[in-house]
C-alpha positions as a printed Julia matrix, in Angstrom:
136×3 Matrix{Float64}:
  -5.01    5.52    6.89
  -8.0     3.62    4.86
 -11.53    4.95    6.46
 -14.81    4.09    5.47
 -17.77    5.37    5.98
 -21.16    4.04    6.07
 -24.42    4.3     7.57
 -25.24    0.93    7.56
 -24.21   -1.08   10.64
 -21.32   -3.58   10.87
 -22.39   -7.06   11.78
 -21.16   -7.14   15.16
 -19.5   -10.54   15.99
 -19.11  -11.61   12.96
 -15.94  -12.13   11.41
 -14.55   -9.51    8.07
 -16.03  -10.77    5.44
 -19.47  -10.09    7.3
 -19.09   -6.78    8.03
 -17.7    -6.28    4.02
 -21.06   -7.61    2.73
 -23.0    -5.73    5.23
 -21.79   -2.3     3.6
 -22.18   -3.59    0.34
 -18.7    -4.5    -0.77
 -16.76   -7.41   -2.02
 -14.96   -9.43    1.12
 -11.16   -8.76    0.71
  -9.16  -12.23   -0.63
  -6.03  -11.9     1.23
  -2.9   -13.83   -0.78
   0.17  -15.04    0.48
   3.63  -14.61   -1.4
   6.16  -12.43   -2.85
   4.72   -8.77   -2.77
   6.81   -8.36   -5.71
   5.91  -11.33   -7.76
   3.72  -10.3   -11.14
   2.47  -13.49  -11.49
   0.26  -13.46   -7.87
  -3.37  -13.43   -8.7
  -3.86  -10.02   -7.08
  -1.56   -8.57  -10.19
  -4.14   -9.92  -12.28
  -6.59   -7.29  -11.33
  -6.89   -3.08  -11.74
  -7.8    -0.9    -8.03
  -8.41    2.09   -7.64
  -6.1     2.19   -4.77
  -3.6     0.21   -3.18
  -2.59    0.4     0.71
   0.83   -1.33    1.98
   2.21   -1.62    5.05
   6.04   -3.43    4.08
   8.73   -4.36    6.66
  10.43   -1.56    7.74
  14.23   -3.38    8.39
  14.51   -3.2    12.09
  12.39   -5.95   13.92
  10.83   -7.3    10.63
  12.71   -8.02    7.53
  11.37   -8.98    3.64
  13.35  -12.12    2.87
  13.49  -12.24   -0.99
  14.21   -8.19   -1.18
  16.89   -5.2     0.01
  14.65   -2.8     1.67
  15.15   -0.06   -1.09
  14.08   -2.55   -3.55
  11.2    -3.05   -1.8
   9.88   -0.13   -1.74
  10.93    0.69   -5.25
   9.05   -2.5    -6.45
   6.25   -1.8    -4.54
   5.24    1.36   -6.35
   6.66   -0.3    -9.49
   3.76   -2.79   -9.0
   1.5    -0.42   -8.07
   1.91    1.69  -11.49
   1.14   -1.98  -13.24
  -2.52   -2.54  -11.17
  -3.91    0.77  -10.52
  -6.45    2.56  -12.63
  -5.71    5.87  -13.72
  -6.16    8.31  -10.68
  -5.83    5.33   -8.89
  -3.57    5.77   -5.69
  -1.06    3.85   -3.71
  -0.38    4.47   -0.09
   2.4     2.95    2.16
   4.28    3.47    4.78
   7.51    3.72    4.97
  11.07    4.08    7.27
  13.08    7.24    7.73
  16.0     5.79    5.58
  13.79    5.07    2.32
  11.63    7.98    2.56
  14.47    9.92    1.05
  14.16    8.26   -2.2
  10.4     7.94   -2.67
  10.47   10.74   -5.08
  12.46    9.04   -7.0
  11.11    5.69   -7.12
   7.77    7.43   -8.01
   8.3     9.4   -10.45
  10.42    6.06  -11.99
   7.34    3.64  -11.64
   5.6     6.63  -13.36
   3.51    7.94  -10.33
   3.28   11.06   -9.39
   3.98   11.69   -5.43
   1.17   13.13   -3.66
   2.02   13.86   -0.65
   5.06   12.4     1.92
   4.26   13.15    6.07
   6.88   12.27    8.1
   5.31   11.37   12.07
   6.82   10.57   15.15
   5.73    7.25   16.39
   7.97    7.41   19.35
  10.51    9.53   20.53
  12.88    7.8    19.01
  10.9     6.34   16.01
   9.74    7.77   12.74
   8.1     6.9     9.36
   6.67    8.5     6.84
   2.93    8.08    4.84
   3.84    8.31    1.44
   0.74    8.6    -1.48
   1.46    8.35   -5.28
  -1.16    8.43   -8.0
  -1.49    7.03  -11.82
  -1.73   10.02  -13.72
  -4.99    9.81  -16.05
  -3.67    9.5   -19.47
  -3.88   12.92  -21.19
């Protein structure tokens, strides 16, 4: 769902952080804890977009949260770190993507766009995309 694009080359064989500096950008810190938690050191910071990926209940499961909570926080969060027009995108389960509206337009996003697609037969999620509105 993230692309970049970039004429310079990637450093082939080399690990992430190499091929981050060899288009110009900051390596990515990766932290590990409660997605939820305002105190991680990621929280501390304002992006211009923010792409998750959470448990979706059925072979994975979040630990500290209900799934609806979640995915509710998770925008909630994202409303707190984004800069205005910033967006968030995630992906999430059939039985959430119901309420994403809702928990958007709660955390104060506005929803983009939400596109359900089949993964399997059987199997389906949705791409949802909210954005900070710039202040008026």
């Amino acid at each position: 769902l993230t692309g970049l694009r970039s004429r310079r080359p990637f450093a082939e064989g080399k690990d992430v952080a190499a091929n981050f500096r060899a288009l110009g950008l900051d390596p990515p810190r990766l932290e590990h804890g409660d997605a939820l938690d305002p105190n991680l050191e990621s929280f501390k910071r304002r992006y211009n977009a923010l792409v998750a990926d959470p448990p979706y209940g059925h072979q994975e499961f979040s630990v500290f949260h209900e799934l609806v909570d979640l995915y509710a926080g998770i925008l909630r969060r994202a409303s707190c770190v984004l800069e205005p027009g910033g967006r968030a995108v995630l992906m999430c389960p059939e039985a959430v993507a119901p309420k994403m509206p809702s928990f958007a337009e709660a955390a104060g996003l506005k929803l983009i766009a939400l596109h359900r697609f089949d993964c399997t037969s059987g199997l389906r999620r949705h791409v949802v995309v909210a954005e900070l509105p710039a202040p008026k």
